[in-house]
Amino acid sequence: MSDTKMSLINLDGASDVVIKLLDMLQDAVGWMVAPHGERKDFNEALDIYKKSIEEDEKLDGKIKAAKISSARKELKQYINQSKVIAYAIEDLDQNAKLEVEDDWLSYFFNYAQNISNESVQKIWARILAEQCNGDTSINRMLIHTLSLLDTESAKAFGNLCRITMHCPNPNTYMQLGNKFVSKFVPLVLSPVLYGLNLVLPEDDEKHIATKKYVECVPSPNDLAVLQEIGLIELPEKRGIDFEYPYNFGLVHHDFSGNNNSYKQTELKEYIIEYGNQKYIVEPKNINKGEVIKTDGKEKLTEIIKFGSVKFSTVGETLYKILNVEKLENFEPIMRICVESQKFCMKKIQ
């Protein structure tokens, strides 16, 4: 469908939750399916309205021009809102709570009405659907940030999400000072690390995986824009990778014996995830017995580095909301990162 022509939402066979959503939107922001749930050609509607203005003898030329211009803008905004709502309905749970404050909806649609790009509309739709489904993490800061997201930056953020892996929850480890540490880590590596894979034969598995990875790495300019918008953080100096705690919390003393007595000391596993795959990351040539004996003070590496990009709090929220298609084979890229730091990685699932 073009931007100037769109069929309204068809209510034929609409579920109860969809009807309730549309009723809620009508009450909160005055949006309604019109005319009466039937499909309507917006070009025709605009032409009819313009003709009625032009034939109104009570209006002078300037007022007529202003009204025609306003009508086009308002219809355009209505189309944008309609598309966001239509996409949101696809992600709406049948048991959606629909407990959304009028102020939130008004704030949301005040921005959403100006979003005309389909890929960005789908992001806005996902936000609306999750809010209606009961997600309480979507605040106004995220909506404001989304309003700054254009087509190119939306594509760059989406690609960044595709190369994001899950690290152990930082809530169980030490926070790095007062800085936010996300468990969702975009793996943006230096070309120095993966460059050799690109000179391998084109049918080589590592070459194929690396090429697909490179296609997802945003350009320096795109990363700068995402940082300015507030979705990611970049190091203060170029060439520096962000550090994450590795050893803290891995050595665990089990006091589950009689009367809470000491039972044994265990070495937990540092597990990273990508898609449905899980991997144990541990230092090479590790002797678990020695590590336990020394409480890990001398045997476990303190930190591990995972690239030069990390999500902000807003970026993490958006990442968790979006449905992201994963790369088919991301393992070679993770191995490059891990093994360059004298760790080894073992697939466990």
Coordinates of C-alpha atoms in Angstrom, one line a residue:
M1 CA 0.0 0.0 0.0
S2 CA 1.2 3.5 -0.7
D3 CA 1.4 6.2 1.9
T4 CA -1.6 8.1 0.5
K5 CA -3.8 5.1 0.1
M6 CA -4.7 2.7 2.8
S7 CA -7.6 0.4 3.7
L8 CA -8.9 0.9 7.2
I9 CA -8.7 -1.9 9.8
N10 CA -11.2 -4.6 8.8
L11 CA -13.3 -5.7 11.8
D12 CA -14.7 -8.8 10.1
G13 CA -14.0 -11.6 12.5
A14 CA -12.1 -9.4 15.0
S15 CA -11.6 -10.9 18.4
D16 CA -13.0 -9.4 21.6
V17 CA -9.5 -8.2 22.6
V18 CA -9.1 -6.3 19.3
I19 CA -12.6 -4.6 19.8
K20 CA -11.6 -3.7 23.3
L21 CA -8.3 -2.2 22.1
L22 CA -10.1 -0.1 19.5
D23 CA -12.6 1.1 22.1
M24 CA -9.8 2.0 24.5
L25 CA -8.1 4.0 21.8
Q26 CA -11.3 5.8 20.9
D27 CA -11.9 6.8 24.5
A28 CA -8.3 7.8 25.2
V29 CA -7.1 9.5 22.1
G30 CA -10.2 9.9 19.9
W31 CA -8.9 7.4 17.3
M32 CA -11.7 5.3 15.7
V33 CA -12.2 3.0 12.8
A34 CA -14.0 5.0 10.1
P35 CA -16.3 5.1 8.3
H36 CA -18.1 2.5 10.5
G37 CA -15.5 -0.3 10.0
E38 CA -15.8 -0.3 6.2
R39 CA -12.8 -0.1 3.9
K40 CA -12.3 3.4 2.4
D41 CA -10.0 4.8 -0.2
F42 CA -8.1 7.7 1.4
N43 CA -7.4 9.4 -1.9
E44 CA -11.1 9.5 -2.6
A45 CA -11.8 10.8 0.9
L46 CA -9.3 13.5 0.4
D47 CA -10.7 14.5 -3.0
I48 CA -14.2 14.7 -1.6
Y49 CA -13.1 16.8 1.3
K50 CA -11.1 19.1 -0.8
K51 CA -14.0 19.6 -3.2
S52 CA -16.4 20.5 -0.4
I53 CA -13.9 23.1 0.8
E54 CA -13.4 24.5 -2.7
E55 CA -17.2 24.8 -3.2
D56 CA -17.8 26.5 0.1
E57 CA -18.5 30.1 -1.0
K58 CA -18.2 31.4 2.6
L59 CA -14.4 30.7 2.6
D60 CA -11.9 33.0 0.9
G61 CA -8.9 31.6 -1.0
K62 CA -6.3 31.6 1.9
I63 CA -8.6 29.9 4.3
K64 CA -9.5 27.3 1.7
A65 CA -5.8 26.6 1.0
A66 CA -5.1 26.3 4.7
K67 CA -8.0 23.8 5.2
I68 CA -6.9 21.7 2.3
S69 CA -3.3 21.6 3.5
S70 CA -4.5 20.7 7.1
A71 CA -6.8 17.9 5.7
R72 CA -3.9 16.3 3.9
K73 CA -1.7 16.4 7.0
E74 CA -4.5 15.0 9.3
L75 CA -5.3 12.2 6.9
K76 CA -1.7 11.3 6.6
Q77 CA -1.3 11.2 10.4
Y78 CA -4.4 9.0 10.6
I79 CA -3.0 6.6 8.1
N80 CA 0.2 6.4 10.1
Q81 CA -1.7 5.7 13.3
S82 CA -3.8 3.1 11.5
K83 CA -0.8 1.2 10.3
V84 CA 0.8 1.2 13.8
I85 CA -2.4 -0.1 15.3
A86 CA -2.8 -2.8 12.5
Y87 CA 0.7 -4.1 13.1
A88 CA 0.2 -4.0 16.9
I89 CA -2.9 -6.2 16.6
E90 CA -0.8 -8.9 15.1
D91 CA 1.3 -9.0 18.4
L92 CA -1.6 -8.6 20.8
D93 CA -2.1 -11.4 23.2
Q94 CA -5.7 -12.8 23.4
N95 CA -5.5 -12.3 27.2
A96 CA -3.9 -8.8 26.9
K97 CA -4.5 -6.7 30.0
L98 CA -5.2 -3.5 28.1
E99 CA -4.5 -1.6 31.3
V100 CA -2.9 1.5 29.7
E101 CA -3.3 5.0 31.0
D102 CA -4.8 7.6 28.8
D103 CA -1.8 9.9 29.3
W104 CA 0.6 7.2 28.0
L105 CA -1.6 6.5 24.9
S106 CA -1.8 10.2 24.2
Y107 CA 1.9 10.7 24.5
F108 CA 2.5 7.6 22.3
F109 CA 0.2 8.6 19.5
N110 CA 1.4 12.2 19.5
Y111 CA 4.7 10.8 18.2
A112 CA 3.4 7.8 16.3
Q113 CA 1.2 9.8 14.0
N114 CA 4.3 11.2 12.3
I115 CA 6.0 7.8 11.6
S116 CA 5.5 6.9 8.0
N117 CA 8.2 4.3 7.3
E118 CA 6.9 0.8 7.5
S119 CA 9.9 -0.8 9.3
V120 CA 9.9 1.9 12.0
Q121 CA 6.1 1.7 12.3
K122 CA 6.5 -2.0 13.1
I123 CA 8.8 -1.1 16.0
W124 CA 6.2 1.4 17.3
A125 CA 3.6 -1.3 16.9
R126 CA 5.6 -3.7 18.9
I127 CA 5.9 -1.1 21.7
L128 CA 2.1 -0.5 21.7
A129 CA 1.3 -4.3 21.7
E130 CA 3.7 -5.0 24.6
Q131 CA 2.3 -2.1 26.6
C132 CA -1.2 -3.5 26.0
N133 CA 0.0 -7.0 26.9
G134 CA 1.1 -5.7 30.3
D135 CA 4.8 -4.8 30.0
T136 CA 5.5 -2.2 32.6
S137 CA 9.1 -1.4 31.5
I138 CA 8.0 0.9 28.6
N139 CA 8.3 4.5 29.8
R140 CA 8.1 7.8 28.2
M141 CA 11.9 8.0 27.7
L142 CA 11.7 5.0 25.4
I143 CA 8.9 6.6 23.4
H144 CA 10.9 9.9 23.1
T145 CA 14.0 8.0 22.0
L146 CA 11.9 6.1 19.4
S147 CA 10.7 9.5 18.0
L148 CA 14.3 10.2 17.1
L149 CA 14.8 6.9 15.2
D150 CA 14.8 7.3 11.5
T151 CA 14.8 4.5 8.9
E152 CA 18.6 4.1 8.7
S153 CA 19.1 4.1 12.5
A154 CA 16.2 1.7 13.0
K155 CA 17.9 -0.7 10.5
A156 CA 21.2 -0.3 12.3
F157 CA 19.7 -1.0 15.7
G158 CA 17.9 -4.0 14.3
N159 CA 21.1 -5.4 12.9
L160 CA 22.9 -4.7 16.2
C161 CA 20.2 -6.8 18.0
R162 CA 20.9 -9.7 15.6
I163 CA 24.5 -9.9 16.8
T164 CA 23.6 -9.6 20.5
M165 CA 24.3 -12.5 22.9
H166 CA 23.2 -13.0 26.5
C167 CA 25.8 -13.1 29.3
P168 CA 25.3 -14.1 32.9
N169 CA 22.9 -11.8 34.7
P170 CA 24.9 -8.9 36.1
N171 CA 22.5 -8.8 39.1
T172 CA 24.3 -11.9 40.4
Y173 CA 27.7 -10.2 39.9
M174 CA 29.3 -7.0 41.0
Q175 CA 28.0 -3.9 39.2
L176 CA 30.9 -1.9 37.7
G177 CA 30.7 1.1 39.9
N178 CA 27.4 3.0 39.3
K179 CA 27.4 2.1 35.6
F180 CA 24.6 0.1 34.1
V181 CA 25.7 -3.4 33.0
S182 CA 23.3 -5.1 30.7
K183 CA 23.2 -8.9 30.3
F184 CA 22.4 -8.4 26.6
V185 CA 25.7 -7.7 24.8
P186 CA 26.1 -6.6 21.2
L187 CA 29.3 -8.2 20.0
V188 CA 31.0 -5.5 17.9
L189 CA 34.6 -6.6 17.4
S190 CA 37.6 -5.0 15.8
P191 CA 38.2 -6.0 12.2
V192 CA 41.7 -7.1 13.3
L193 CA 40.1 -10.1 15.1
Y194 CA 37.9 -11.4 12.3
G195 CA 39.7 -10.1 9.2
L196 CA 41.5 -13.4 8.5
N197 CA 38.3 -15.2 8.2
L198 CA 37.3 -13.1 5.2
V199 CA 40.4 -14.2 3.2
L200 CA 39.4 -17.8 3.5
P201 CA 37.6 -19.5 0.5
E202 CA 34.1 -18.1 0.0
D203 CA 32.5 -21.5 0.6
D204 CA 34.4 -21.9 4.0
E205 CA 32.0 -22.0 7.0
K206 CA 34.0 -19.3 8.8
H207 CA 34.0 -17.0 5.8
I208 CA 30.3 -17.3 5.4
A209 CA 29.5 -16.7 9.0
T210 CA 31.9 -13.8 9.2
K211 CA 30.5 -12.1 6.1
K212 CA 27.0 -12.3 7.5
Y213 CA 28.3 -10.9 10.8
V214 CA 30.0 -8.0 9.1
E215 CA 26.8 -7.1 7.2
C216 CA 25.1 -6.6 10.6
V217 CA 27.8 -4.4 12.2
P218 CA 26.6 -0.8 12.0
S219 CA 29.0 1.7 10.4
P220 CA 30.9 4.1 12.8
N221 CA 28.4 6.9 11.7
D222 CA 25.4 4.7 12.5
L223 CA 26.9 3.8 15.9
A224 CA 27.4 7.5 16.6
V225 CA 23.8 8.3 15.8
L226 CA 22.5 5.4 18.0
Q227 CA 24.7 6.8 20.8
E228 CA 23.3 10.3 20.3
I229 CA 19.8 9.0 20.3
G230 CA 20.5 7.2 23.6
L231 CA 20.2 3.5 22.7
I232 CA 23.8 2.5 23.1
E233 CA 27.0 3.5 24.8
L234 CA 30.5 3.7 23.2
P235 CA 33.9 3.8 24.9
E236 CA 35.3 7.2 25.5
K237 CA 38.4 6.2 23.6
R238 CA 38.5 4.4 20.2
G239 CA 40.0 0.8 20.2
I240 CA 38.8 0.1 23.8
D241 CA 36.5 -2.8 24.6
F242 CA 34.0 -2.8 27.4
E243 CA 34.8 -5.0 30.4
Y244 CA 32.5 -7.4 32.2
P245 CA 33.0 -9.2 35.5
Y246 CA 34.1 -12.8 34.9
N247 CA 35.3 -14.4 38.2
F248 CA 33.1 -12.7 40.8
G249 CA 30.3 -15.1 41.9
L250 CA 31.7 -18.2 40.2
V251 CA 33.2 -19.7 43.3
H252 CA 30.3 -20.7 45.6
H253 CA 30.4 -22.2 49.1
D254 CA 27.6 -24.6 49.7
F255 CA 26.2 -24.4 53.3
S256 CA 23.3 -26.8 52.8
G257 CA 24.6 -29.4 55.2
N258 CA 23.1 -30.2 58.6
N259 CA 22.2 -27.1 60.5
N260 CA 23.5 -25.0 57.6
S261 CA 27.0 -26.4 58.0
Y262 CA 29.6 -26.2 55.3
K263 CA 29.2 -28.9 52.7
Q264 CA 31.4 -28.2 49.8
T265 CA 32.8 -25.5 47.5
E266 CA 31.6 -25.4 44.0
L267 CA 32.7 -23.7 40.8
K268 CA 29.8 -22.3 38.9
E269 CA 29.9 -22.1 35.1
Y270 CA 30.0 -18.8 33.1
I271 CA 27.4 -19.4 30.4
I272 CA 26.7 -17.2 27.4
E273 CA 23.7 -17.7 25.1
Y274 CA 22.8 -17.0 21.6
G275 CA 19.5 -18.0 20.2
N276 CA 18.8 -21.5 21.5
Q277 CA 22.5 -22.3 22.0
K278 CA 24.4 -22.2 25.3
Y279 CA 28.1 -22.1 25.8
I280 CA 30.4 -22.5 28.8
V281 CA 33.3 -20.0 28.8
E282 CA 36.3 -20.8 31.0
P283 CA 40.0 -20.1 31.0
K284 CA 42.1 -22.5 29.0
N285 CA 43.9 -25.3 30.9
I286 CA 41.8 -24.7 34.0
N287 CA 42.2 -27.0 37.0
K288 CA 38.9 -26.8 38.8
G289 CA 40.3 -28.4 41.9
E290 CA 43.0 -25.8 42.3
V291 CA 40.5 -23.0 41.6
I292 CA 38.2 -24.2 44.4
K293 CA 41.1 -24.7 46.7
T294 CA 42.2 -21.1 46.3
D295 CA 38.7 -19.7 46.2
G296 CA 39.4 -18.5 42.6
K297 CA 41.6 -15.7 43.8
E298 CA 44.6 -16.7 41.7
K299 CA 43.2 -19.0 39.1
L300 CA 40.2 -17.1 37.6
T301 CA 40.5 -14.2 35.3
E302 CA 38.8 -11.1 36.7
I303 CA 37.2 -9.7 33.6
I304 CA 36.2 -10.6 30.1
K305 CA 35.8 -8.2 27.2
F306 CA 32.9 -8.3 24.8
G307 CA 33.4 -5.6 22.1
S308 CA 33.0 -1.9 21.9
V309 CA 29.3 -1.4 22.1
K310 CA 26.8 -1.9 25.0
F311 CA 23.1 -1.1 25.4
S312 CA 21.8 1.8 27.5
T313 CA 18.9 1.1 29.8
V314 CA 16.6 2.3 27.1
G315 CA 18.4 0.3 24.4
E316 CA 18.1 -2.9 26.5
T317 CA 14.3 -2.3 27.0
L318 CA 13.8 -1.9 23.3
Y319 CA 16.0 -5.0 22.5
K320 CA 13.9 -7.2 24.9
I321 CA 10.7 -6.0 23.2
L322 CA 11.6 -6.6 19.6
N323 CA 11.4 -9.9 17.8
V324 CA 14.9 -10.3 16.4
E325 CA 15.9 -12.8 13.8
K326 CA 19.2 -14.5 14.8
L327 CA 22.1 -15.3 12.4
E328 CA 22.2 -18.9 11.4
N329 CA 25.8 -19.4 12.6
F330 CA 27.1 -17.0 15.1
E331 CA 29.4 -19.4 17.0
P332 CA 32.6 -18.7 15.0
I333 CA 32.3 -15.0 15.9
M334 CA 31.9 -15.7 19.6
R335 CA 34.8 -18.0 19.4
I336 CA 37.0 -15.3 17.9
C337 CA 36.2 -13.0 20.8
V338 CA 36.5 -15.6 23.5
E339 CA 39.7 -17.4 22.3
S340 CA 41.5 -14.1 21.7
Q341 CA 41.4 -13.6 25.4
K342 CA 42.8 -17.1 26.3
F343 CA 39.4 -18.5 27.2
C344 CA 37.8 -21.6 25.6
M345 CA 34.2 -22.0 24.7
K346 CA 32.2 -25.3 24.9
K347 CA 28.7 -25.8 23.5
I348 CA 26.4 -27.4 26.0
Q349 CA 23.0 -27.1 24.2

